[in-house]
N, CA and C of each residue as an Amber inpcrd file, in Angstrom:
protein
   597
 -11.0940000 -38.5310000 -38.9410000 -12.5610000 -39.1820000 -37.9750000
 -12.6410000 -40.2910000 -38.8260000 -12.6050000 -40.4650000 -40.2230000
 -12.6960000 -41.4710000 -40.8040000 -11.7440000 -42.7200000 -40.6490000
 -10.9370000 -42.5330000 -40.3210000  -9.8820000 -43.3050000 -40.5620000
  -9.6330000 -44.2190000 -39.3900000 -10.1540000 -43.5420000 -38.1880000
 -10.2880000 -43.8840000 -36.7790000 -11.6260000 -44.5720000 -36.7030000
 -12.4440000 -44.7010000 -37.2740000 -13.8430000 -45.6280000 -37.6530000
 -13.4400000 -46.3550000 -38.3210000 -12.4290000 -46.7290000 -39.4020000
 -12.0100000 -47.9260000 -40.1950000 -11.3500000 -48.5180000 -39.0000000
 -10.3110000 -48.1890000 -38.3940000  -9.6400000 -48.7560000 -37.5370000
 -10.2810000 -49.9060000 -36.6110000 -11.3910000 -49.0600000 -35.8290000
 -12.3800000 -49.7370000 -34.8910000 -13.0560000 -50.6220000 -35.3720000
 -13.3410000 -50.6380000 -36.6480000 -13.9850000 -51.6980000 -37.5120000
 -12.5870000 -53.1010000 -37.6110000 -11.8800000 -52.5700000 -38.1250000
 -11.3920000 -53.3180000 -38.2560000 -10.5020000 -54.1960000 -36.8430000
 -10.3420000 -53.4470000 -36.0480000 -10.4270000 -54.2980000 -34.7370000
 -11.2950000 -54.9940000 -34.0970000 -13.0120000 -54.8740000 -34.1870000
 -13.8500000 -55.0890000 -33.5910000 -13.5150000 -56.5280000 -34.8900000
 -13.6470000 -56.8000000 -36.7770000 -13.7720000 -57.5820000 -36.7420000
 -12.4420000 -58.7740000 -36.6320000 -11.6620000 -58.3350000 -35.5070000
 -10.3020000 -58.9150000 -35.6820000 -10.7100000 -59.7540000 -34.3570000
 -12.2450000 -59.5080000 -33.6660000 -11.9060000 -60.1080000 -32.7690000
 -12.4050000 -61.0260000 -32.3480000 -13.4250000 -61.1500000 -33.7680000
 -14.6140000 -62.1940000 -33.8760000 -14.3790000 -63.2540000 -35.0270000
 -12.7110000 -63.4030000 -34.7480000 -11.9030000 -64.3270000 -35.8510000
 -12.3630000 -65.3350000 -36.4570000 -12.9050000 -66.7150000 -35.3100000
 -13.4230000 -68.0450000 -35.4900000 -15.1560000 -67.3030000 -35.3790000
 -15.6340000 -66.5540000 -35.1700000 -17.2780000 -66.3590000 -34.9810000
 -17.9900000 -66.3900000 -36.5490000 -18.8660000 -66.7560000 -37.0540000
 -19.4210000 -66.5380000 -38.0280000 -18.9300000 -68.0780000 -39.3270000
 -19.5360000 -67.6080000 -40.1870000 -20.1850000 -68.7940000 -40.7870000
 -18.8810000 -68.6260000 -41.9490000 -17.8820000 -69.6030000 -41.8440000
 -17.1360000 -69.7030000 -42.8650000 -16.8100000 -71.0340000 -43.1390000
 -17.1260000 -71.7100000 -44.2410000 -17.2070000 -72.6870000 -44.5340000
 -16.3260000 -73.6390000 -44.3650000 -15.0730000 -72.6350000 -45.0380000
 -13.1390000 -73.2560000 -44.8590000 -13.1090000 -73.4240000 -43.2570000
 -13.4530000 -73.1440000 -42.1980000 -13.1320000 -73.1220000 -41.5800000
 -14.2140000 -73.4290000 -40.6190000 -15.4180000 -74.7340000 -40.5310000
 -16.5500000 -74.8630000 -39.9480000 -15.6640000 -75.8280000 -39.0340000
 -15.7710000 -75.9580000 -37.7530000 -15.3990000 -77.4240000 -36.9420000
 -16.7950000 -77.5240000 -35.9980000 -17.4330000 -77.7590000 -36.6900000
 -18.4090000 -78.3010000 -35.0760000 -19.5280000 -79.2790000 -35.6240000
 -20.8390000 -79.9430000 -35.4290000 -20.7860000 -81.4690000 -35.7350000
 -20.6000000 -81.8480000 -37.1140000 -21.0030000 -80.7890000 -38.3010000
 -21.0880000 -81.6320000 -39.6140000 -20.2660000 -80.2630000 -40.3650000
 -18.7780000 -80.3960000 -40.5870000 -17.6050000 -79.5210000 -41.1190000
 -18.0350000 -80.1130000 -42.6210000 -18.1200000 -79.3280000 -43.6540000
 -17.7790000 -79.7170000 -45.1490000 -19.4010000 -80.6520000 -44.9570000
 -19.9500000 -80.6820000 -44.5030000 -21.3050000 -81.5700000 -44.6390000
 -20.7710000 -83.0870000 -44.4840000 -20.1110000 -83.5310000 -43.5000000
 -19.5840000 -84.9530000 -43.1990000 -19.8950000 -84.6620000 -41.6560000
 -19.8760000 -86.0600000 -40.9050000 -19.2000000 -86.1160000 -39.4380000
 -18.3220000 -86.8370000 -39.0780000 -18.0080000 -85.7670000 -38.4310000
 -16.4960000 -86.6520000 -37.7140000 -16.7750000 -87.0670000 -36.6980000
 -16.8280000 -88.5200000 -37.3480000 -16.6820000 -90.0250000 -36.2620000
 -15.7320000 -90.4230000 -35.5870000 -15.0030000 -90.4690000 -36.0390000
 -13.0720000 -90.4460000 -34.9680000 -13.5720000 -91.8090000 -34.8290000
 -13.8160000 -92.6480000 -35.6390000 -13.3030000 -94.3750000 -35.3260000
 -12.3300000 -94.7090000 -36.0040000 -11.6680000 -94.1240000 -36.9790000
 -10.4580000 -94.5590000 -37.9060000  -9.4430000 -93.8070000 -37.4770000
  -7.8730000 -94.0770000 -37.2150000  -7.3090000 -93.1230000 -36.9610000
  -6.9070000 -92.1260000 -38.2020000  -7.5800000 -91.6200000 -39.1010000
  -7.4500000 -91.2420000 -40.0210000  -8.2880000 -89.5840000 -39.7510000
  -9.5950000 -90.1970000 -39.7630000 -10.9010000 -89.5140000 -38.8790000
 -10.7260000 -89.0850000 -37.4570000  -9.7750000 -89.5150000 -37.0870000
  -8.8850000 -88.5420000 -35.3100000  -7.8680000 -87.7140000 -35.7950000
  -7.2140000 -87.9420000 -36.8960000  -5.9220000 -86.9280000 -37.5000000
  -7.1260000 -85.9100000 -38.3190000  -7.7060000 -86.2430000 -38.8350000
  -8.9300000 -85.0010000 -39.7420000  -9.6110000 -84.4680000 -38.3340000
 -10.1720000 -84.7540000 -37.5790000 -10.3460000 -83.6330000 -36.4600000
  -9.4520000 -82.5830000 -35.8930000  -8.6230000 -83.1720000 -35.0910000
  -7.4330000 -82.9750000 -34.7400000  -6.9580000 -81.3330000 -35.6740000
  -6.6390000 -81.7230000 -36.8710000  -5.6180000 -80.5910000 -37.8850000
  -7.0060000 -79.7380000 -38.1120000  -8.5750000 -79.8780000 -38.3020000
  -9.2490000 -78.4550000 -38.8550000  -9.0220000 -78.1860000 -37.2950000
  -9.4510000 -78.3570000 -35.7720000  -9.1340000 -77.6740000 -34.7540000
  -7.8860000 -77.2350000 -34.8610000  -6.7990000 -77.4430000 -35.2440000
  -5.6460000 -76.3130000 -35.3590000  -5.5470000 -75.6830000 -36.2680000
  -6.2430000 -75.5040000 -37.4550000  -6.0260000 -74.5530000 -38.2850000
  -6.8640000 -73.5790000 -37.4600000  -8.5040000 -73.5200000 -36.9140000
  -8.6080000 -72.4960000 -36.2140000  -8.4990000 -72.1300000 -34.8150000
  -7.3590000 -72.9960000 -34.1420000  -6.6080000 -72.6220000 -33.3680000
  -7.0700000 -73.0750000 -31.6430000  -7.8140000 -74.3810000 -31.8770000
  -8.5640000 -74.8720000 -30.8130000  -7.6620000 -76.1030000 -30.2350000
  -6.9500000 -76.3860000 -31.0020000  -5.6290000 -77.1800000 -30.8850000
  -4.3110000 -77.5870000 -31.0910000  -3.3770000 -78.1670000 -30.4970000
  -2.2230000 -78.0140000 -31.4150000  -2.0490000 -78.5860000 -32.5440000
  -1.8170000 -78.8910000 -33.2370000  -1.2650000 -79.6030000 -34.6470000
  -0.7480000 -80.9980000 -34.8030000  -1.6080000 -81.4640000 -35.3720000
  -1.2010000 -83.3780000 -35.2830000   0.1970000 -83.7870000 -35.2040000
   0.9030000 -84.5240000 -34.6750000   2.4730000 -84.4250000 -35.1060000
   2.9270000 -85.4690000 -36.4100000   1.8400000 -86.1690000 -36.7490000
   2.3790000 -87.4200000 -37.3330000   0.2550000 -87.7980000 -38.4630000
   0.6580000 -88.3200000 -39.3350000   0.0770000 -88.7000000 -40.6170000
  -0.3320000 -90.4110000 -40.7330000  -2.0020000 -90.3720000 -40.0140000
  -1.9220000 -91.8740000 -39.8740000  -1.6670000 -93.0120000 -41.2890000
  -0.5840000 -93.8610000 -41.6610000  -0.9990000 -94.4780000 -43.3110000
  -0.7390000 -95.2770000 -43.1620000  -1.9050000 -96.1040000 -43.6140000
  -2.1840000 -97.3930000 -43.7410000  -0.9160000 -98.0450000 -44.3580000
   0.0860000 -98.7290000 -44.5240000   0.6810000 -99.5500000 -45.5340000
   0.2960000-100.6990000 -46.1550000  -0.1600000-100.9230000 -47.0970000
  -1.1410000-102.1560000 -48.3850000   0.6640000-103.3330000 -48.2150000
  -0.0690000-104.1800000 -47.8880000   1.0500000-105.5560000 -47.5820000
   0.9570000-106.2040000 -48.3630000  -0.1580000-106.2370000 -48.9050000
  -0.0780000-107.5400000 -50.3310000  -0.4220000-106.5010000 -51.5290000
   0.4980000-105.0470000 -52.1010000  -0.5330000-104.3750000 -53.1140000
   0.3070000-104.7050000 -54.6330000   0.2010000-104.8210000 -55.0850000
   0.8460000-105.5880000 -56.1650000   1.7930000-104.5190000 -56.8320000
   2.8020000-104.8570000 -57.7790000   4.1190000-104.0820000 -57.9660000
   3.3320000-103.3870000 -59.5980000   4.0780000-102.5840000 -60.1620000
   3.8020000-101.9070000 -60.8350000   3.5920000-103.1650000 -62.2900000
   4.5240000-104.1050000 -62.5530000   5.1930000-105.6040000 -63.4050000
   3.5100000-105.9300000 -63.1830000   2.9240000-106.4670000 -61.7080000
   2.3490000-107.3920000 -61.9910000   0.9050000-106.2170000 -62.5380000
   0.8370000-105.2460000 -62.4610000  -0.4600000-103.9870000 -62.7170000
  -0.3270000-104.1140000 -64.4450000   0.9730000-103.7830000 -65.1400000
   0.5900000-103.8620000 -66.6820000   0.5170000-104.9050000 -66.9690000
   1.3450000-106.3010000 -66.3420000   0.5220000-107.6190000 -67.3890000
   1.7400000-107.6840000 -68.2150000   1.9260000-108.7420000 -68.6680000
   3.1720000-108.8870000 -69.9500000   2.3290000-108.0060000 -71.0240000
   3.5680000-107.5480000 -71.8750000   3.5950000-107.2770000 -72.9270000
   3.1790000-108.3500000 -74.4930000   2.5120000-107.7930000 -75.0000000
   2.6870000-108.6840000 -76.4290000   4.0320000-109.4650000 -76.8750000
   4.9880000-109.0600000 -76.6020000   6.0660000-109.5880000 -76.8400000
   6.3010000-111.1040000 -76.3420000   6.0820000-110.6670000 -74.6180000
   5.8880000-111.6740000 -73.2720000   5.4990000-112.5660000 -73.8460000
   4.2330000-112.6180000 -74.4980000   3.3830000-113.5800000 -75.2300000
   3.3790000-114.4840000 -75.4020000   3.9530000-113.6480000 -76.7720000
   4.5960000-113.9870000 -78.0800000   5.6240000-114.6440000 -77.8430000
   6.8980000-114.4590000 -77.4270000   7.6890000-115.3410000 -76.8190000
   7.6070000-116.5010000 -75.9090000   6.1800000-116.6680000 -75.4820000
   6.7440000-117.8050000 -74.3550000   6.3560000-117.3580000 -73.0220000
   7.0570000-115.9530000 -72.9270000   7.7940000-115.5930000 -71.4200000
   6.2060000-115.5650000 -70.3250000   5.0550000-114.9790000 -70.9270000
   3.9030000-115.4510000 -70.1640000   3.1610000-116.8010000 -70.9810000
   2.2750000-117.2940000 -69.9850000   1.2210000-118.3330000 -70.5210000
  -0.5080000-118.2530000 -70.2320000  -1.3340000-118.8300000 -70.7070000
  -2.4160000-118.7920000 -70.5360000  -2.5200000-119.3490000 -69.1900000
  -3.6620000-118.6590000 -68.0980000  -3.9440000-119.5140000 -66.6830000
  -5.6600000-119.0910000 -66.9380000  -6.3980000-119.8830000 -67.2200000
  -8.0190000-119.7950000 -67.0540000  -7.8260000-118.3390000 -67.3330000
  -7.3460000-118.2760000 -68.6340000  -7.4790000-116.6820000 -69.6600000
  -7.1200000-115.7410000 -68.7200000  -6.4970000-115.5550000 -68.5570000
  -5.5780000-114.3990000 -67.1630000  -4.1340000-114.9700000 -68.0720000
  -3.5620000-114.1000000 -68.2270000  -1.7750000-114.2510000 -68.6290000
  -0.6630000-113.6060000 -66.9940000  -0.3730000-114.5970000 -67.1760000
   0.6520000-114.6800000 -65.6530000   1.9090000-114.8710000 -65.9150000
   2.5970000-113.5620000 -66.1080000   4.4150000-113.4290000 -66.0290000
   5.3730000-114.4760000 -65.1350000   5.8810000-115.5330000 -65.9830000
   6.3740000-116.4900000 -65.3720000   7.4660000-115.5520000 -64.2860000
   7.8520000-116.6930000 -62.8280000   8.9490000-115.9180000 -62.0630000
   9.9320000-115.5640000 -62.5070000  10.9990000-114.3740000 -62.1350000
  12.4250000-114.3240000 -62.3390000  12.8590000-112.4030000 -62.8300000
  13.9120000-112.3450000 -62.7750000  13.9340000-110.9010000 -62.5810000
  13.8050000-110.6900000 -63.8860000  13.4910000-108.9740000 -64.1360000
  12.9270000-108.5270000 -65.5760000  14.6050000-107.8660000 -66.0960000
  15.1060000-107.5630000 -66.9260000  16.3530000-106.9960000 -66.8730000
  15.8930000-105.7770000 -68.6470000  17.3380000-104.9890000 -68.6310000
  15.8870000-103.9340000 -69.3230000  17.3230000-104.0370000 -70.2320000
  17.4640000-103.9700000 -71.6250000  18.0860000-104.4130000 -71.9640000
  18.2720000-103.3230000 -73.3180000  19.3040000-102.2370000 -74.1900000
  19.1290000-101.4290000 -74.8660000  19.7930000-102.7850000 -76.5150000
  19.6000000-103.9420000 -76.5510000  20.2200000-104.2640000 -77.9080000
  18.0920000-104.6700000 -78.4520000  18.4960000-104.4650000 -79.5510000
  17.3670000-104.9680000 -80.6820000  17.3320000-106.2170000 -81.1750000
  15.9680000-107.3960000 -80.2190000  16.2740000-108.5910000 -80.9710000
  15.5170000-108.7550000 -81.8970000  16.0590000-109.5970000 -83.0470000
  15.2810000-109.9150000 -83.8310000  13.8500000-110.2780000 -84.0200000
  12.7420000-110.4930000 -84.8380000  11.7880000-111.1380000 -84.4820000
  12.3060000-112.4180000 -85.3890000  11.6710000-113.8630000 -84.1000000
  11.9200000-114.9690000 -84.9100000  11.3380000-115.2060000 -86.7150000
  12.6880000-116.2460000 -86.8290000  11.8930000-116.3690000 -88.1110000
  11.0180000-116.7410000 -88.9480000  10.5660000-118.0190000 -87.7540000
   9.7530000-118.8750000 -87.8100000   8.2450000-118.6920000 -87.6780000
   8.2980000-117.6680000 -88.9310000   6.6740000-117.2920000 -88.1270000
   5.6830000-118.6140000 -87.4010000   5.6410000-119.6980000 -88.2990000
   4.6280000-120.5820000 -87.4430000   4.5900000-120.6820000 -85.9260000
   5.8970000-120.3410000 -85.2350000   5.7420000-120.7360000 -84.4660000
   5.2790000-119.6380000 -83.4980000   5.5450000-118.2100000 -83.7670000
   4.8170000-116.5330000 -83.6280000   2.9260000-116.9840000 -83.6570000
   2.6140000-117.0010000 -84.3510000   1.2490000-117.7960000 -84.7880000
   0.7930000-118.7460000 -83.7210000   1.1190000-119.7120000 -83.4070000
   0.9060000-121.0380000 -82.7010000   0.8620000-119.9120000 -81.5790000
   2.2700000-119.5450000 -80.8040000   2.0440000-119.0210000 -79.6180000
   1.1820000-117.3550000 -79.4030000   0.9410000-117.4190000 -79.9180000
   0.2340000-116.2200000 -79.9630000  -1.2180000-116.2540000 -80.2730000
  -1.5280000-117.3840000 -81.0730000  -3.0480000-118.4850000 -80.7180000
  -2.9420000-118.7270000 -79.3110000  -2.4360000-119.4110000 -79.3420000
  -2.2960000-119.7270000 -77.3340000  -2.0610000-119.2470000 -76.7940000
  -1.7900000-118.0540000 -76.4240000  -1.6930000-116.6560000 -75.5340000
  -3.1020000-116.0400000 -75.6280000  -3.8500000-116.4180000 -76.5070000
  -5.7460000-115.8650000 -76.5420000  -6.2850000-116.6740000 -76.3630000
  -7.8510000-116.0080000 -76.2320000  -8.4960000-117.0940000 -75.4920000
 -10.5080000-116.6550000 -76.1680000  -9.9430000-115.7410000 -76.9820000
 -11.4050000-114.6230000 -77.0710000 -11.2830000-115.5260000 -78.9170000
 -12.8430000-115.5060000 -79.0900000 -13.3420000-115.7770000 -80.3300000
 -12.9600000-114.6750000 -81.1330000 -12.8490000-114.8210000 -82.7630000
 -12.4300000-114.4100000 -84.0110000 -13.7160000-113.1370000 -83.6720000
 -13.8030000-111.6100000 -83.4900000 -14.6950000-110.7910000 -83.4860000
 -15.0530000-110.5660000 -82.6310000 -14.7340000-110.8770000 -81.2060000
 -15.4990000-110.3370000 -80.4700000 -14.1780000-108.9820000 -80.2180000
 -14.9850000-107.8430000 -79.6790000 -13.5870000-106.7590000 -79.5780000
 -12.9450000-106.8280000 -78.4770000 -12.0270000-106.6230000 -78.3210000
 -11.2250000-107.1530000 -76.9630000 -10.2070000-105.6020000 -77.2450000
  -9.8650000-104.9570000 -78.2820000  -8.9440000-103.9270000 -77.8090000
  -9.9450000-102.6620000 -78.7810000 -10.9200000-101.3570000 -78.1370000
 -10.9470000-100.3000000 -78.9920000 -10.6890000-100.1120000 -79.9190000
 -11.1840000 -99.4010000 -81.0900000 -11.3010000 -98.6820000 -81.8000000
 -11.3010000 -97.4210000 -82.4520000 -10.8640000 -96.7640000 -82.0290000
 -11.8540000 -95.2360000 -82.2540000 -11.6410000 -94.7400000 -83.7780000
 -10.8070000 -95.1880000 -84.4990000 -10.7790000 -95.1070000 -86.1670000
 -10.3090000 -96.4790000 -87.0280000 -11.9260000 -96.9380000 -87.0330000
 -11.7210000 -98.0890000 -87.5300000 -12.4830000 -97.8560000 -89.0410000
 -11.5370000 -98.4400000 -89.9360000 -11.9760000 -98.0190000 -91.2080000
 -11.7210000 -99.8540000 -92.1420000 -13.1970000-100.7580000 -92.2960000
 -12.7700000-101.9530000 -92.4110000 -12.3430000-101.6790000 -93.5870000
 -12.5680000-100.8380000 -94.8850000 -12.9730000-100.5230000 -96.1540000
 -10.8040000-100.7970000 -96.3050000 -10.5880000 -99.6810000 -95.6250000
  -9.2490000 -99.0850000 -95.3500000  -8.0100000-100.5270000 -94.9970000
  -8.6520000-101.4160000 -93.8820000  -7.9360000-102.8220000 -93.8630000
  -8.1240000-103.3020000 -94.9870000  -9.6970000-103.9470000 -95.6580000
  -9.4350000-104.8980000 -96.5780000  -8.4020000-104.1190000 -97.5400000
  -8.4580000-103.3910000 -97.9040000  -7.3150000-103.0470000 -99.1440000
  -5.5090000-103.0220000 -98.6100000  -5.3810000-102.7820000 -96.9110000
  -4.2320000-103.1200000 -96.6320000  -4.0780000-105.0220000 -96.8900000
  -4.7660000-105.4810000 -96.5640000  -4.8720000-107.0450000 -96.4990000
  -4.8020000-107.8040000 -97.5880000  -5.3290000-107.1030000 -98.7060000
  -4.8940000-107.5620000-100.0080000  -3.9220000-107.8910000-100.6740000
  -2.8090000-107.2980000 -99.9730000  -1.2060000-106.5330000-100.3370000
  -0.5130000-107.8090000 -99.3970000  -1.5270000-108.5640000 -98.6650000
  -0.4640000-109.9540000 -98.3070000  -0.7870000-111.1290000 -98.7130000
   0.0170000-112.1490000 -98.9770000  -0.0140000-113.7490000-100.0050000
  -1.3970000-113.9160000 -99.0510000  -0.9130000-113.9910000 -97.8760000
  -2.2210000-114.9790000 -96.7960000  -1.7700000-114.3790000 -95.5570000
  -3.2380000-114.6320000 -94.7380000  -3.7810000-114.1920000 -93.9270000
  -2.4940000-114.2150000 -92.4840000  -2.0940000-115.8580000 -93.1760000
  -0.8800000-115.8400000 -91.8700000   0.3490000-114.9800000 -92.1430000
   0.9170000-114.5860000 -93.5760000   1.3440000-113.1950000 -93.4320000
   1.3250000-112.1130000 -93.1630000   0.0000000-111.9350000 -93.1040000
  -0.8790000-110.5540000 -92.9310000  -0.8810000-110.6270000 -90.9060000
  -0.8360000-111.4350000 -90.5280000  -0.8890000-111.7700000 -89.1210000
   0.0610000-111.5510000 -88.7950000   1.0850000-111.9280000 -88.8460000
   2.2370000-111.7060000 -88.8090000   3.0880000-110.6660000 -88.8190000
   2.6440000-109.9220000 -89.7390000   3.1380000-108.4770000 -90.0370000
   2.2940000-107.1730000 -89.0500000   1.5770000-108.0290000 -89.0170000
   0.3950000-107.3760000 -87.5380000   1.2300000-107.0660000 -86.3930000
   1.6750000-108.6280000 -85.9060000   1.9470000-108.3190000 -84.4870000
   3.3440000-107.6650000 -84.8460000   4.1140000-108.0780000 -85.8660000
   5.4000000-107.5580000 -86.0400000   5.3130000-105.6400000 -85.8590000
   4.4030000-105.1370000 -86.1820000   4.4530000-103.5920000 -85.9640000
   3.4340000-103.2340000 -84.8400000   3.4700000-104.3150000 -83.4970000
   2.6110000-103.8320000 -82.3570000   2.1890000-104.4960000 -81.7060000
   1.0800000-105.5380000 -82.9320000   0.1420000-106.3720000 -82.4140000
  -1.0650000-104.9580000 -82.2720000  -2.0460000-106.2290000 -81.1810000
  -3.2570000-105.4280000 -80.9280000  -3.3140000-104.1910000 -80.0810000
  -2.3620000-103.7050000 -79.5890000  -2.4580000-102.7630000 -78.7570000
  -2.1660000-101.7060000 -79.3380000  -1.1810000-102.0090000 -80.4300000
  -0.5070000-100.2620000 -81.4770000  -1.4080000-100.5570000 -82.4770000
  -1.7240000-101.2530000 -83.0930000  -1.9910000-101.4910000 -84.5750000
  -2.1300000-100.0850000 -85.3140000  -0.8550000 -99.7300000 -85.6670000
  -0.8000000 -98.2820000 -85.8790000  -0.8610000 -98.6270000 -88.0420000
  -0.9000000 -99.4820000 -88.8580000  -1.2160000 -99.9110000 -89.8760000
  -2.8990000 -99.7670000 -89.9400000  -4.0730000 -99.8930000 -89.2170000
  -5.6650000-100.0820000 -88.7430000  -5.7960000-101.5670000 -89.3310000
  -4.6280000-102.4960000 -89.6900000  -5.7900000-103.3290000 -90.1880000
  -6.2400000-104.0390000 -89.2710000  -6.8080000-103.7440000 -87.8340000
  -7.6010000-104.6550000 -87.0730000  -8.6250000-103.8760000 -86.7370000
  -9.6870000-103.4060000 -87.4260000 -10.9230000-102.6300000 -87.2180000
 -11.7880000-103.2720000 -86.3470000 -12.1580000-104.6150000 -86.2770000
 -13.1090000-104.8800000 -85.0590000 -12.3760000-104.8790000 -83.8290000
 -10.9980000-104.5440000 -84.1340000 -10.6760000-105.6020000 -82.3400000
 -10.6280000-106.2980000 -81.8140000 -10.3550000-107.3520000 -82.1980000
 -10.4810000-108.7760000 -81.7580000  -8.8410000-109.0950000 -81.8560000
  -7.9390000-108.2740000 -82.3490000  -6.7170000-109.0880000 -83.0180000
  -6.0780000-109.6540000 -83.5780000  -7.4600000-110.0270000 -84.3690000
  -7.1110000-111.1160000 -85.2590000  -7.2560000-110.6980000 -86.9440000
  -6.1820000-110.3340000 -87.7060000  -6.6370000-109.5000000 -88.7430000
  -6.3230000-110.6170000 -90.2410000  -7.2480000-109.5190000 -91.1780000
  -7.1210000-110.4440000 -93.1650000  -7.7460000-111.9560000 -92.3320000
  -8.7930000-112.1320000 -91.7800000  -9.4660000-113.3230000 -91.5320000
  -8.7870000-114.4060000 -91.4160000  -7.7630000-114.1770000 -90.1490000
  -6.6820000-114.7730000 -90.1450000  -7.6810000-115.4480000 -88.3370000
  -7.2590000-117.1590000 -88.4940000  -8.6300000-117.6320000 -87.7650000
  -7.7380000-118.3540000 -86.5160000  -7.5690000-118.2970000 -84.9560000
  -6.3620000-118.5550000 -84.5630000  -6.8720000-119.6270000 -84.0960000
  -7.6950000-120.6690000 -84.1300000  -8.5850000-121.4570000 -83.5540000
  -8.1210000-122.8610000 -84.3160000  -7.7480000-123.4880000 -85.3860000
  -6.6280000-124.2150000 -86.3550000  -5.4550000-124.6580000 -85.5030000
  -5.0390000-123.0950000 -85.0890000  -3.4640000-123.3490000 -84.4180000
  -3.9010000-124.0110000 -83.2110000  -4.9360000-123.3950000 -82.3950000
  -5.0330000-123.3390000 -81.2620000  -5.6820000-125.4850000 -80.7770000
  -6.0860000-126.3750000 -81.7940000  -5.9060000-127.0120000 -82.2080000
  -4.8100000-128.0560000 -81.9310000  -3.9440000-127.6750000 -82.9370000
  -2.8080000-128.5550000 -83.0710000  -1.8540000-127.8470000 -82.1100000
  -2.2060000-127.0980000 -81.0810000  -1.1360000-126.9640000 -79.5080000
  -2.0800000-127.9810000 -78.3560000  -3.2750000-128.5820000 -78.3080000
  -4.2480000-129.0900000 -78.1370000  -4.9170000-128.2790000 -76.8770000
  -5.4790000-126.7430000 -77.3880000  -5.8320000-125.9540000 -76.5030000
  -7.3120000-125.8610000 -77.1150000
């Protein structure tokens, strides 16, 4: 007798499959708290999909996709890296850096840094537009005392800045030489370099 009652309850429950309140399969005026507007192809697709899930309509055959014709490439999104800026492959234009047209070639050879430190500093100063002391890169482990100790190990601010750029520059800062995050270390000032370059 008990089995017969359980079977009848299950049979009755199966008859009212889409009745009642189920937040996962509500196709009414406001499923999921939103209104089906059907004004866009994707909204129409969502209506068809939801109705197909509860058996009221056939499943849609395609998903509408709008192709972004003017989407930026991954290289444009990332922008130039520090070595492209320093080596002159990128130039400053109204405060933004732009990669020069041309294909990118991935190589496995290690290229030595230029021996002329003045050229490196001049290119770096020309590629930056902010003033010393203005935070551009966030530093989570900033320690001005440790940075001062490291700076004392260099003969000049120019030598410290060249070493800073060679170790990865402001993006990496592995030696924690730039506690204020401006990209200039040990009192190095880019303004004289910019003036000499005519900027």
